[in-house]
Amino acid sequence: SSLVMTNVNVKNSGSWSAAKQIFVRDSGTWKTVKGIWVRQSGSWVKAFPAAPQTITYTTPGTYTYTVPNGIYLITASVYAGGGAGSAYTYENGVYYPPGTGGSGGYRTNQTLTTTPGGTITIVVGAGGAAGSQTTNYAGNTYPIGQQPGGLSSITVTSGSVSATGGQPGSGYGASGSGGSPNGVSGGANGTGYGSPGSGIQAGSPGAVVFSWT
């Protein structure tokens, strides 16, 4: 058989409820209990807090997540959306290539202090929307409407971690600047998220990943 235990319950005023924090008195001082193990079938099994887990958000939007009981620290990485590419420019008989968007900024392996039962707010930045082209009376063609990538962030009571989206490419073959920090002008950031568009193409969305051990 296997032990399945997600909560340690305590009786309070006649009712059982899950303990969010557990303390022990040691040499006159109350200290936080970081883990509880129980012996089962000859092996020690962790019963509190929640088992290690990694949570990943990749769809643009805003989300909330409740901090599990017994979790006081999380490690978080945020990846912002990539900027859209631009169409080519054709001006006075001269062709200029499309501009590539900048990759989204990112921060990895950031530590945040959490409170059991508290709220984690997650924002996943969208990739920059693709633009289009317009032609004026003289027959010149220009890119219009390409958008930057969106900011991604994770916020808890003690603080937050965020990164900004990449800028869109522009006419005359110019690449958009990368988001802050670590984004690359006109290039992928190597994360698999927040990659830029090229030509009339949207940027890729960002992501937020956090975990506890």
GROMACS .gro file of C-alpha atoms in nm, residues 57-131:
model
   75
   57TYR     CA    1   0.167   2.848  -1.763
   58THR     CA    2   0.206   2.904  -2.139
   59THR     CA    3  -0.130   3.049  -2.245
   60PRO     CA    4  -0.145   3.432  -2.239
   61GLY     CA    5  -0.360   3.569  -1.959
   62THR     CA    6  -0.376   3.632  -1.584
   63TYR     CA    7  -0.410   3.349  -1.333
   64THR     CA    8  -0.403   3.289  -0.958
   65TYR     CA    9  -0.269   2.992  -0.764
   66THR     CA   10  -0.303   2.918  -0.392
   67VAL     CA   11   0.022   2.846  -0.208
   68PRO     CA   12   0.004   2.489  -0.070
   69ASN     CA   13   0.025   2.426   0.302
   70GLY     CA   14   0.382   2.414   0.430
   71ILE     CA   15   0.536   2.589   0.126
   72TYR     CA   16   0.747   2.891   0.218
   73LEU     CA   17   0.970   2.932  -0.088
   74ILE     CA   18   0.918   2.894  -0.462
   75THR     CA   19   1.163   2.917  -0.751
   76ALA     CA   20   1.022   3.107  -1.048
   77SER     CA   21   1.116   3.180  -1.410
   78VAL     CA   22   0.935   3.430  -1.634
   79TYR     CA   23   0.954   3.464  -2.014
   80ALA     CA   24   0.789   3.759  -2.189
   81GLY     CA   25   0.627   3.752  -2.533
   82GLY     CA   26   0.829   3.805  -2.851
   83GLY     CA   27   0.776   4.105  -3.076
   84ALA     CA   28   0.606   4.069  -3.414
   85GLY     CA   29   0.801   4.083  -3.737
   86SER     CA   30   0.736   4.348  -3.999
   87ALA     CA   31   0.655   4.331  -4.366
   88TYR     CA   32   0.905   4.446  -4.627
   89THR     CA   33   0.930   4.807  -4.741
   90TYR     CA   34   0.926   4.911  -5.106
   91GLU     CA   35   1.009   5.277  -5.154
   92ASN     CA   36   1.096   5.466  -5.470
   93GLY     CA   37   1.194   5.151  -5.651
   94VAL     CA   38   1.411   5.017  -5.368
   95TYR     CA   39   1.323   4.698  -5.179
   96TYR     CA   40   1.403   4.669  -4.807
   97PRO     CA   41   1.368   4.328  -4.637
   98PRO     CA   42   1.129   4.253  -4.351
   99GLY     CA   43   1.238   4.332  -3.996
  100THR     CA   44   1.249   4.062  -3.729
  101GLY     CA   45   1.096   4.124  -3.388
  102GLY     CA   46   1.299   4.116  -3.068
  103SER     CA   47   1.278   3.817  -2.839
  104GLY     CA   48   1.101   3.848  -2.506
  105GLY     CA   49   1.301   3.930  -2.195
  106TYR     CA   50   1.336   3.662  -1.930
  107ARG     CA   51   1.452   3.589  -1.575
  108THR     CA   52   1.519   3.238  -1.450
  109ASN     CA   53   1.551   3.062  -1.115
  110GLN     CA   54   1.437   3.353  -0.899
  111THR     CA   55   1.349   3.276  -0.536
  112LEU     CA   56   1.032   3.419  -0.381
  113THR     CA   57   0.916   3.387  -0.020
  114THR     CA   58   0.558   3.262   0.007
  115THR     CA   59   0.294   3.225   0.278
  116PRO     CA   60   0.097   2.900   0.297
  117GLY     CA   61  -0.258   2.968   0.183
  118GLY     CA   62  -0.151   3.292   0.014
  119THR     CA   63  -0.208   3.385  -0.350
  120ILE     CA   64   0.035   3.367  -0.640
  121THR     CA   65  -0.063   3.590  -0.933
  122ILE     CA   66   0.068   3.486  -1.273
  123VAL     CA   67   0.067   3.696  -1.591
  124VAL     CA   68   0.172   3.536  -1.921
  125GLY     CA   69   0.253   3.787  -2.194
  126ALA     CA   70   0.109   3.741  -2.542
  127GLY     CA   71   0.325   3.739  -2.852
  128GLY     CA   72   0.313   4.063  -3.047
  129ALA     CA   73   0.030   4.066  -3.300
  130ALA     CA   74   0.122   4.061  -3.668
  131GLY     CA   75   0.075   4.376  -3.871
   0.00000   0.00000   0.00000
